mmCIF file of C-alpha atoms and ligand atoms in Angstrom:
data_model
loop_
_atom_site.group_PDB
_atom_site.id
_atom_site.type_symbol
_atom_site.label_atom_id
_atom_site.label_comp_id
_atom_site.label_asym_id
_atom_site.label_seq_id
_atom_site.Cartn_x
_atom_site.Cartn_y
_atom_site.Cartn_z
ATOM 1 C CA ASP A 1123 6.092 5.302 -20.917
ATOM 2 C CA ARG A 1124 4.029 8.649 -19.631
ATOM 3 C CA PRO A 1125 4.601 11.695 -21.350
ATOM 4 C CA ALA A 1126 6.689 13.907 -19.305
ATOM 5 C CA PRO A 1127 3.801 16.817 -18.256
ATOM 6 C CA ALA A 1128 4.048 20.045 -19.482
ATOM 7 C CA THR A 1129 5.174 22.522 -17.270
ATOM 8 C CA ALA A 1130 4.809 26.161 -17.384
ATOM 9 C CA GLY A 1131 7.979 26.676 -18.220
ATOM 10 C CA LEU A 1132 8.957 28.311 -14.754
ATOM 11 C CA SER A 1133 10.490 24.893 -13.265
ATOM 12 C CA HIS A 1134 12.230 22.620 -15.859
ATOM 13 C CA ASP A 1135 11.569 19.601 -13.280
ATOM 14 C CA LYS A 1136 9.331 17.210 -15.182
ATOM 15 C CA TRP A 1137 7.852 16.250 -11.952
ATOM 16 C CA GLU A 1138 6.345 19.716 -11.449
ATOM 17 C CA ILE A 1139 2.911 19.709 -12.605
ATOM 18 C CA ASP A 1140 1.410 22.511 -13.546
ATOM 19 C CA HIS A 1141 -2.268 22.992 -11.096
ATOM 20 C CA ASN A 1142 -3.802 24.568 -13.675
ATOM 21 C CA GLU A 1143 -3.536 21.983 -15.897
ATOM 22 C CA LEU A 1144 -5.581 20.218 -13.252
ATOM 23 C CA MET A 1145 -9.179 20.489 -12.981
ATOM 24 C CA LEU A 1146 -10.212 18.860 -9.173
ATOM 25 C CA LEU A 1147 -13.819 17.250 -9.064
ATOM 26 C CA GLU A 1148 -15.370 14.493 -6.393
ATOM 27 C CA GLU A 1149 -14.385 14.039 -3.482
ATOM 28 C CA LEU A 1150 -12.899 10.473 -3.036
ATOM 29 C CA GLY A 1151 -11.680 10.056 0.970
ATOM 30 C CA SER A 1152 -9.396 11.289 3.135
ATOM 31 C CA GLY A 1153 -6.346 9.734 4.989
ATOM 32 C CA GLN A 1154 -4.221 11.052 7.553
ATOM 33 C CA PHE A 1155 -2.288 13.416 5.052
ATOM 34 C CA GLY A 1156 -5.694 15.254 4.066
ATOM 35 C CA VAL A 1157 -8.534 15.105 1.192
ATOM 36 C CA VAL A 1158 -8.414 13.336 -1.739
ATOM 37 C CA ARG A 1159 -10.092 14.224 -4.576
ATOM 38 C CA ARG A 1160 -10.917 12.728 -8.270
ATOM 39 C CA GLY A 1161 -9.653 14.893 -10.973
ATOM 40 C CA LYS A 1162 -8.473 15.715 -15.065
ATOM 41 C CA TRP A 1163 -5.337 16.477 -16.282
ATOM 42 C CA ARG A 1164 -4.982 18.169 -18.980
ATOM 43 C CA GLY A 1165 -8.548 18.014 -19.833
ATOM 44 C CA THR A 1166 -8.558 14.191 -20.476
ATOM 45 C CA LYS A 1167 -6.286 12.076 -17.794
ATOM 46 C CA ASP A 1168 -7.920 10.466 -14.818
ATOM 47 C CA VAL A 1169 -6.386 11.569 -11.835
ATOM 48 C CA ALA A 1170 -5.940 11.031 -8.210
ATOM 49 C CA VAL A 1171 -5.001 14.346 -6.209
ATOM 50 C CA LYS A 1172 -3.906 13.794 -2.735
ATOM 51 C CA MET A 1173 -4.152 17.562 -0.964
ATOM 52 C CA MET A 1174 -1.553 17.794 1.666
ATOM 53 C CA LYS A 1175 -2.881 19.359 4.991
ATOM 54 C CA GLU A 1176 -0.733 21.524 6.804
ATOM 55 C CA GLY A 1177 2.051 20.326 8.887
ATOM 56 C CA THR A 1178 1.354 16.741 8.163
ATOM 57 C CA MET A 1179 4.171 15.976 6.463
ATOM 58 C CA SER A 1180 8.371 17.449 5.639
ATOM 59 C CA GLU A 1181 7.099 18.285 2.430
ATOM 60 C CA ASP A 1182 10.421 19.126 1.053
ATOM 61 C CA ASP A 1183 12.146 16.102 1.716
ATOM 62 C CA PHE A 1184 9.309 14.304 0.329
ATOM 63 C CA ILE A 1185 9.297 16.590 -2.726
ATOM 64 C CA GLU A 1186 12.858 15.248 -2.915
ATOM 65 C CA GLU A 1187 11.538 11.891 -2.980
ATOM 66 C CA ALA A 1188 8.814 12.303 -5.391
ATOM 67 C CA LYS A 1189 11.531 12.656 -7.924
ATOM 68 C CA VAL A 1190 12.689 8.900 -7.206
ATOM 69 C CA MET A 1191 8.689 7.839 -6.923
ATOM 70 C CA THR A 1192 7.914 9.116 -10.501
ATOM 71 C CA LYS A 1193 11.001 6.868 -11.809
ATOM 72 C CA LEU A 1194 9.073 3.726 -10.021
ATOM 73 C CA GLN A 1195 7.035 2.154 -12.593
ATOM 74 C CA HIS A 1196 5.489 -0.793 -12.800
ATOM 75 C CA PRO A 1197 1.947 -2.589 -13.522
ATOM 76 C CA ASN A 1198 1.073 -3.227 -10.066
ATOM 77 C CA LEU A 1199 2.173 0.081 -8.392
ATOM 78 C CA VAL A 1200 0.037 3.406 -8.235
ATOM 79 C CA GLN A 1201 1.926 5.820 -10.468
ATOM 80 C CA LEU A 1202 3.333 8.679 -9.414
ATOM 81 C CA TYR A 1203 2.538 11.702 -12.017
ATOM 82 C CA GLY A 1204 3.767 14.214 -10.313
ATOM 83 C CA VAL A 1205 3.586 17.540 -7.798
ATOM 84 C CA CYS A 1206 1.916 21.035 -7.495
ATOM 85 C CA SER A 1207 4.696 22.357 -4.874
ATOM 86 C CA LYS A 1208 4.690 25.781 -6.057
ATOM 87 C CA ASN A 1209 1.783 26.260 -3.851
ATOM 88 C CA ARG A 1210 0.556 25.511 -0.353
ATOM 89 C CA PRO A 1211 -1.005 22.757 0.019
ATOM 90 C CA ILE A 1212 1.165 20.860 -1.928
ATOM 91 C CA PHE A 1213 -0.943 18.466 -4.357
ATOM 92 C CA ILE A 1214 0.059 14.947 -5.066
ATOM 93 C CA VAL A 1215 -1.143 13.712 -8.191
ATOM 94 C CA THR A 1216 -0.817 9.847 -9.255
ATOM 95 C CA GLU A 1217 -2.982 7.493 -11.673
ATOM 96 C CA TYR A 1218 -6.878 7.217 -10.261
ATOM 97 C CA MET A 1219 -7.836 3.858 -10.038
ATOM 98 C CA ARG A 1220 -11.792 3.532 -10.428
ATOM 99 C CA HIS A 1221 -13.023 0.712 -7.385
ATOM 100 C CA GLY A 1222 -11.091 2.276 -4.614
ATOM 101 C CA SER A 1223 -9.044 0.741 -1.656
ATOM 102 C CA LEU A 1224 -9.194 -2.638 -1.606
ATOM 103 C CA LEU A 1225 -10.393 -3.365 1.904
ATOM 104 C CA ASN A 1226 -13.302 -1.624 0.996
ATOM 105 C CA TYR A 1227 -13.863 -3.700 -1.886
ATOM 106 C CA LEU A 1228 -13.271 -6.799 -0.212
ATOM 107 C CA ARG A 1229 -15.904 -5.622 2.125
ATOM 108 C CA LYS A 1230 -18.653 -4.448 -0.106
ATOM 109 C CA ASN A 1231 -18.170 -7.860 -2.044
ATOM 110 C CA GLU A 1232 -17.366 -10.215 0.049
ATOM 111 C CA GLN A 1233 -20.603 -12.591 -0.604
ATOM 112 C CA SER A 1234 -19.064 -12.910 -4.965
ATOM 113 C CA LEU A 1235 -15.303 -12.677 -3.454
ATOM 114 C CA CYS A 1236 -15.256 -15.282 -0.672
ATOM 115 C CA THR A 1237 -15.967 -18.211 -2.654
ATOM 116 C CA ASN A 1238 -13.914 -17.282 -5.863
ATOM 117 C CA GLN A 1239 -10.040 -18.273 -3.898
ATOM 118 C CA GLY A 1240 -8.738 -17.987 -7.209
ATOM 119 C CA LEU A 1241 -9.631 -14.842 -7.813
ATOM 120 C CA LEU A 1242 -8.208 -13.430 -3.848
ATOM 121 C CA LEU A 1243 -4.858 -15.640 -4.623
ATOM 122 C CA ASP A 1244 -4.501 -13.476 -7.604
ATOM 123 C CA MET A 1245 -5.201 -10.358 -6.200
ATOM 124 C CA CYS A 1246 -2.157 -11.388 -3.787
ATOM 125 C CA ILE A 1247 0.159 -11.924 -6.385
ATOM 126 C CA GLN A 1248 -0.488 -8.950 -8.320
ATOM 127 C CA ILE A 1249 0.177 -7.189 -5.546
ATOM 128 C CA CYS A 1250 3.200 -9.803 -5.012
ATOM 129 C CA LYS A 1251 4.309 -8.439 -8.092
ATOM 130 C CA GLY A 1252 4.334 -4.684 -7.298
ATOM 131 C CA MET A 1253 6.205 -5.258 -4.530
ATOM 132 C CA ALA A 1254 8.674 -7.439 -5.801
ATOM 133 C CA TYR A 1255 9.646 -4.923 -7.711
ATOM 134 C CA LEU A 1256 9.919 -2.006 -5.085
ATOM 135 C CA GLU A 1257 12.301 -4.620 -3.312
ATOM 136 C CA LYS A 1258 14.567 -5.073 -6.266
ATOM 137 C CA GLN A 1259 14.854 -1.363 -6.341
ATOM 138 C CA ASN A 1260 15.198 -1.193 -2.711
ATOM 139 C CA CYS A 1261 11.933 0.782 -1.941
ATOM 140 C CA ILE A 1262 11.081 -0.104 1.457
ATOM 141 C CA HIS A 1263 6.526 0.347 1.582
ATOM 142 C CA ARG A 1264 6.572 0.546 5.329
ATOM 143 C CA ASP A 1265 2.430 0.853 5.613
ATOM 144 C CA LEU A 1266 1.817 -2.375 3.151
ATOM 145 C CA ALA A 1267 -1.618 -3.538 4.070
ATOM 146 C CA ALA A 1268 -5.013 -3.936 2.110
ATOM 147 C CA ARG A 1269 -6.432 0.052 2.768
ATOM 148 C CA ASN A 1270 -3.281 0.802 0.710
ATOM 149 C CA CYS A 1271 -3.934 -1.219 -2.187
ATOM 150 C CA LEU A 1272 -6.589 0.450 -4.693
ATOM 151 C CA VAL A 1273 -8.652 -1.422 -7.017
ATOM 152 C CA GLY A 1274 -8.833 -0.665 -10.969
ATOM 153 C CA THR A 1275 -10.924 -2.509 -14.124
ATOM 154 C CA GLU A 1276 -10.818 -5.592 -14.205
ATOM 155 C CA ASN A 1277 -9.890 -6.315 -10.718
ATOM 156 C CA ILE A 1278 -6.036 -5.232 -11.076
ATOM 157 C CA VAL A 1279 -4.950 -4.426 -8.013
ATOM 158 C CA LYS A 1280 -2.390 -1.708 -6.990
ATOM 159 C CA VAL A 1281 0.192 -1.169 -4.109
ATOM 160 C CA ALA A 1282 -0.011 3.044 -3.222
ATOM 161 C CA ASP A 1283 1.723 5.051 -0.840
ATOM 162 C CA PHE A 1284 4.952 3.209 -1.284
ATOM 163 C CA GLY A 1285 7.751 4.852 1.144
ATOM 164 C CA LEU A 1286 5.228 7.794 2.028
ATOM 165 C CA ALA A 1287 5.303 7.033 5.741
ATOM 166 C CA ARG A 1288 8.962 8.430 5.910
ATOM 167 C CA TYR A 1289 7.123 11.812 5.745
ATOM 168 C CA VAL A 1290 4.679 11.625 7.873
ATOM 169 C CA LEU A 1291 5.010 14.022 10.639
ATOM 170 C CA ASP A 1292 2.307 13.214 13.163
ATOM 171 C CA ASP A 1293 4.839 11.268 15.775
ATOM 172 C CA GLN A 1294 1.767 9.162 17.123
ATOM 173 C CA TYR A 1295 1.840 7.514 13.300
ATOM 174 C CA THR A 1296 5.395 6.714 13.100
ATOM 175 C CA SER A 1297 6.821 6.130 16.474
ATOM 176 C CA SER A 1298 5.500 2.338 17.243
ATOM 177 C CA GLY A 1299 4.006 3.039 20.199
ATOM 178 C CA GLY A 1300 1.924 6.141 18.726
ATOM 179 C CA SER A 1301 -2.131 5.268 18.604
ATOM 180 C CA LYS A 1302 -2.183 5.378 15.035
ATOM 181 C CA PHE A 1303 1.353 3.405 14.246
ATOM 182 C CA PRO A 1304 -0.042 0.033 12.279
ATOM 183 C CA ILE A 1305 0.063 -2.419 15.436
ATOM 184 C CA LYS A 1306 -1.273 -5.416 13.688
ATOM 185 C CA TRP A 1307 0.637 -5.550 10.468
ATOM 186 C CA ALA A 1308 4.304 -5.186 12.502
ATOM 187 C CA PRO A 1309 6.458 -7.904 12.745
ATOM 188 C CA PRO A 1310 8.792 -8.529 16.241
ATOM 189 C CA GLU A 1311 11.899 -6.202 15.351
ATOM 190 C CA VAL A 1312 9.586 -3.375 14.429
ATOM 191 C CA LEU A 1313 7.737 -3.186 17.715
ATOM 192 C CA ASN A 1314 10.874 -3.694 19.040
ATOM 193 C CA TYR A 1315 13.208 -1.421 17.504
ATOM 194 C CA THR A 1316 11.718 0.004 14.416
ATOM 195 C CA ARG A 1317 13.768 -1.626 12.264
ATOM 196 C CA PHE A 1318 11.737 -1.361 8.535
ATOM 197 C CA SER A 1319 12.964 -4.106 5.528
ATOM 198 C CA SER A 1320 11.592 -5.339 2.873
ATOM 199 C CA LYS A 1321 11.347 -8.444 5.571
ATOM 200 C CA SER A 1322 9.460 -6.220 7.352
ATOM 201 C CA ASP A 1323 7.068 -5.270 4.296
ATOM 202 C CA ILE A 1324 6.752 -9.106 4.350
ATOM 203 C CA TRP A 1325 5.549 -10.188 7.623
ATOM 204 C CA ALA A 1326 2.911 -6.683 6.772
ATOM 205 C CA TYR A 1327 2.142 -8.814 2.968
ATOM 206 C CA GLY A 1328 1.150 -11.731 5.541
ATOM 207 C CA VAL A 1329 -1.243 -9.828 6.911
ATOM 208 C CA LEU A 1330 -2.343 -8.418 3.403
ATOM 209 C CA MET A 1331 -2.919 -12.358 2.374
ATOM 210 C CA TRP A 1332 -4.978 -12.731 5.371
ATOM 211 C CA GLU A 1333 -7.149 -9.804 5.244
ATOM 212 C CA VAL A 1334 -7.645 -10.807 1.843
ATOM 213 C CA PHE A 1335 -8.456 -14.022 2.408
ATOM 214 C CA THR A 1336 -11.164 -13.109 5.080
ATOM 215 C CA CYS A 1337 -12.546 -10.951 2.809
ATOM 216 C CA GLY A 1338 -11.791 -7.560 4.619
ATOM 217 C CA LYS A 1339 -12.136 -8.191 8.476
ATOM 218 C CA MET A 1340 -9.960 -6.861 11.187
ATOM 219 C CA PRO A 1341 -6.803 -8.659 12.077
ATOM 220 C CA TYR A 1342 -6.821 -9.712 15.641
ATOM 221 C CA GLY A 1343 -10.429 -8.584 15.833
ATOM 222 C CA ARG A 1344 -11.198 -6.049 18.366
ATOM 223 C CA LEU A 1345 -7.925 -6.834 20.457
ATOM 224 C CA LYS A 1346 -6.246 -3.672 22.032
ATOM 225 C CA ASN A 1347 -2.682 -2.987 20.463
ATOM 226 C CA SER A 1348 -1.009 -3.859 23.656
ATOM 227 C CA GLU A 1349 -2.240 -7.813 23.605
ATOM 228 C CA VAL A 1350 -1.544 -7.844 20.290
ATOM 229 C CA VAL A 1351 2.274 -6.873 20.918
ATOM 230 C CA ASP A 1352 2.010 -9.547 23.332
ATOM 231 C CA ARG A 1353 1.041 -12.500 21.031
ATOM 232 C CA VAL A 1354 3.259 -11.152 18.448
ATOM 233 C CA GLN A 1355 6.053 -11.196 20.746
ATOM 234 C CA LYS A 1356 5.348 -14.541 21.947
ATOM 235 C CA GLY A 1357 5.025 -16.332 18.161
ATOM 236 C CA ILE A 1358 1.129 -16.529 17.904
ATOM 237 C CA ILE A 1359 -0.399 -15.823 15.294
ATOM 238 C CA LEU A 1360 -3.313 -15.166 13.144
ATOM 239 C CA GLU A 1361 -5.973 -18.239 12.683
ATOM 240 C CA LYS A 1362 -6.413 -19.729 9.128
ATOM 241 C CA PRO A 1363 -9.195 -17.715 7.498
ATOM 242 C CA LYS A 1364 -12.326 -19.940 6.744
ATOM 243 C CA ALA A 1365 -12.089 -19.678 2.859
ATOM 244 C CA CYS A 1366 -8.782 -20.673 2.448
ATOM 245 C CA PHE A 1367 -6.704 -23.603 1.214
ATOM 246 C CA LYS A 1368 -4.206 -24.755 3.674
ATOM 247 C CA GLU A 1369 -1.134 -24.545 0.961
ATOM 248 C CA VAL A 1370 -2.207 -20.974 1.064
ATOM 249 C CA TYR A 1371 -1.913 -20.603 5.190
ATOM 250 C CA ASP A 1372 1.242 -21.929 4.846
ATOM 251 C CA VAL A 1373 2.870 -19.492 2.634
ATOM 252 C CA MET A 1374 1.164 -16.812 5.262
ATOM 253 C CA LYS A 1375 3.148 -18.683 8.049
ATOM 254 C CA LYS A 1376 6.279 -18.360 6.294
ATOM 255 C CA CYS A 1377 5.759 -14.235 6.250
ATOM 256 C CA TRP A 1378 5.219 -14.329 10.018
ATOM 257 C CA SER A 1379 8.277 -16.583 10.450
ATOM 258 C CA HIS A 1380 9.657 -14.608 14.041
ATOM 259 C CA LEU A 1381 13.048 -13.909 12.618
ATOM 260 C CA PRO A 1382 13.551 -11.836 9.650
ATOM 261 C CA GLU A 1383 16.174 -13.615 7.633
ATOM 262 C CA ASN A 1384 13.507 -16.833 7.689
ATOM 263 C CA ARG A 1385 11.123 -15.107 5.570
ATOM 264 C CA PRO A 1386 11.126 -15.353 2.065
ATOM 265 C CA SER A 1387 12.186 -12.566 -0.176
ATOM 266 C CA PHE A 1388 8.785 -10.841 -2.686
ATOM 267 C CA GLN A 1389 10.887 -12.379 -5.192
ATOM 268 C CA LEU A 1390 10.834 -15.727 -4.020
ATOM 269 C CA LEU A 1391 6.887 -15.770 -2.778
ATOM 270 C CA LYS A 1392 6.346 -14.541 -6.259
ATOM 271 C CA GLY A 1393 7.234 -17.843 -7.614
ATOM 272 C CA THR A 1394 6.170 -19.774 -5.116
ATOM 273 C CA LEU A 1395 2.152 -17.739 -5.086
ATOM 274 C CA ILE A 1396 2.105 -18.706 -8.514
ATOM 275 C CA LYS A 1397 2.768 -22.646 -8.107
ATOM 276 C CA VAL A 1398 0.374 -22.567 -5.710
ATOM 277 C CA SER A 1399 -1.827 -21.279 -7.804
ATOM 278 C CA GLN A 1400 -1.627 -23.667 -10.390
ATOM 279 C CA GLY A 1401 -1.649 -26.451 -8.356
ATOM 280 C CA ILE A 1402 -4.881 -26.065 -6.420
ATOM 281 C CA LEU A 1403 -6.912 -24.296 -9.589
HETATM 282 C C1 LIG B 665 -5.151 5.253 3.789
HETATM 283 C C2 LIG B 665 -5.442 6.969 3.586
HETATM 284 C C3 LIG B 665 -6.153 7.365 2.010
HETATM 285 O O1 LIG B 665 -5.164 7.909 1.595
HETATM 286 N N1 LIG B 665 -7.060 7.238 1.593
HETATM 287 C C4 LIG B 665 -7.316 7.680 0.158
HETATM 288 C C5 LIG B 665 -8.812 7.922 0.219
HETATM 289 C C6 LIG B 665 -9.210 8.164 -0.899
HETATM 290 C C7 LIG B 665 -8.641 8.103 -2.453
HETATM 291 C C8 LIG B 665 -6.935 7.648 -1.847
HETATM 292 N N2 LIG B 665 -6.483 7.162 -3.304
HETATM 293 C C9 LIG B 665 -6.638 7.375 -4.311
HETATM 294 N N3 LIG B 665 -7.787 6.899 -4.431
HETATM 295 C C10 LIG B 665 -8.238 6.356 -5.832
HETATM 296 N N4 LIG B 665 -9.340 5.987 -6.320
HETATM 297 C C11 LIG B 665 -10.489 5.862 -5.436
HETATM 298 C C12 LIG B 665 -11.994 5.633 -6.301
HETATM 299 C C13 LIG B 665 -12.976 5.623 -5.222
HETATM 300 C C14 LIG B 665 -13.000 5.021 -3.921
HETATM 301 O O2 LIG B 665 -14.061 5.698 -3.766
HETATM 302 C C15 LIG B 665 -14.789 6.630 -2.469
HETATM 303 C C16 LIG B 665 -16.126 6.233 -2.332
HETATM 304 O O3 LIG B 665 -15.815 4.808 -2.156
HETATM 305 C C17 LIG B 665 -17.886 4.522 -1.294
HETATM 306 C C18 LIG B 665 -11.706 6.114 -3.337
HETATM 307 C C19 LIG B 665 -10.728 6.079 -4.201
HETATM 308 N N5 LIG B 665 -7.772 6.105 -6.788
HETATM 309 C C20 LIG B 665 -6.392 6.746 -6.534
HETATM 310 C C21 LIG B 665 -5.601 7.120 -5.396
HETATM 311 F F1 LIG B 665 -4.585 7.511 -5.519
HETATM 312 C C22 LIG B 665 -6.522 7.552 -1.080
#
């Protein structure tokens, strides 16, 4: 596993990274948390550095959580290397993924991807493996979507920002009535009671599969959030993407079972998807 970062010897916390060991390079983009830049750690290691805009997150709680998150290690999870918490803004240092967010990757490569169902299904299976690991570790993502997955070399796909949603202070983002809440990825029990679980992650995963097989379309098109809430409550689900085998759409529909207990676990889903991929390819 990863070598423990050498700290300046001041703090004996191995998740603390000395910012003097970081060289910040080009900006990669920005999220609701602040700016993300590519960086070099100890001169050689490519990293992504999320510079947390002040006031966007409950920092002390997050730093507590960082100790746990550095222990979550899986080939399909973007590895958290550590935090620079001795200064403000705090830096979150993670593994660098060359091709950026899955959503942008799907949209940019639509031509070559939308005829390659095998590759699209393989991406979904990789994400399912990462999520099955989180499920086993009792870690709920709360914001699973193609925008929060990242693409590396050789079509490797990883889940990012797992569990981070708990530390966002902006309640426009955290409350289901908020303008920035990801309504289109939320199941009925989250819309009504904000009840998150691995089964609400499963619903979001079904929407993520729909994003993958439409090569990055916006779910429910330009419908307003209130219209989407109305449809979801009535049990109206997303239509089958054109470039999608019926067997794959059947899996999406299972993820969108109205009751959480009728949805599969990621563990079960992983086996089903692998069988489907062997059957149709
Ligand atoms: C959802 C808001 C949010 O966090 N967004 C957000 C934006 C930017 C970067 C990250 N994070 C990470 N990015 C990379 N690699 C990366 C590589 C290329 C790239 O191309 C941008 C220009 O494309 C034309 C973007 C990202 N590796 C690890 C991350 F952790 C997260």
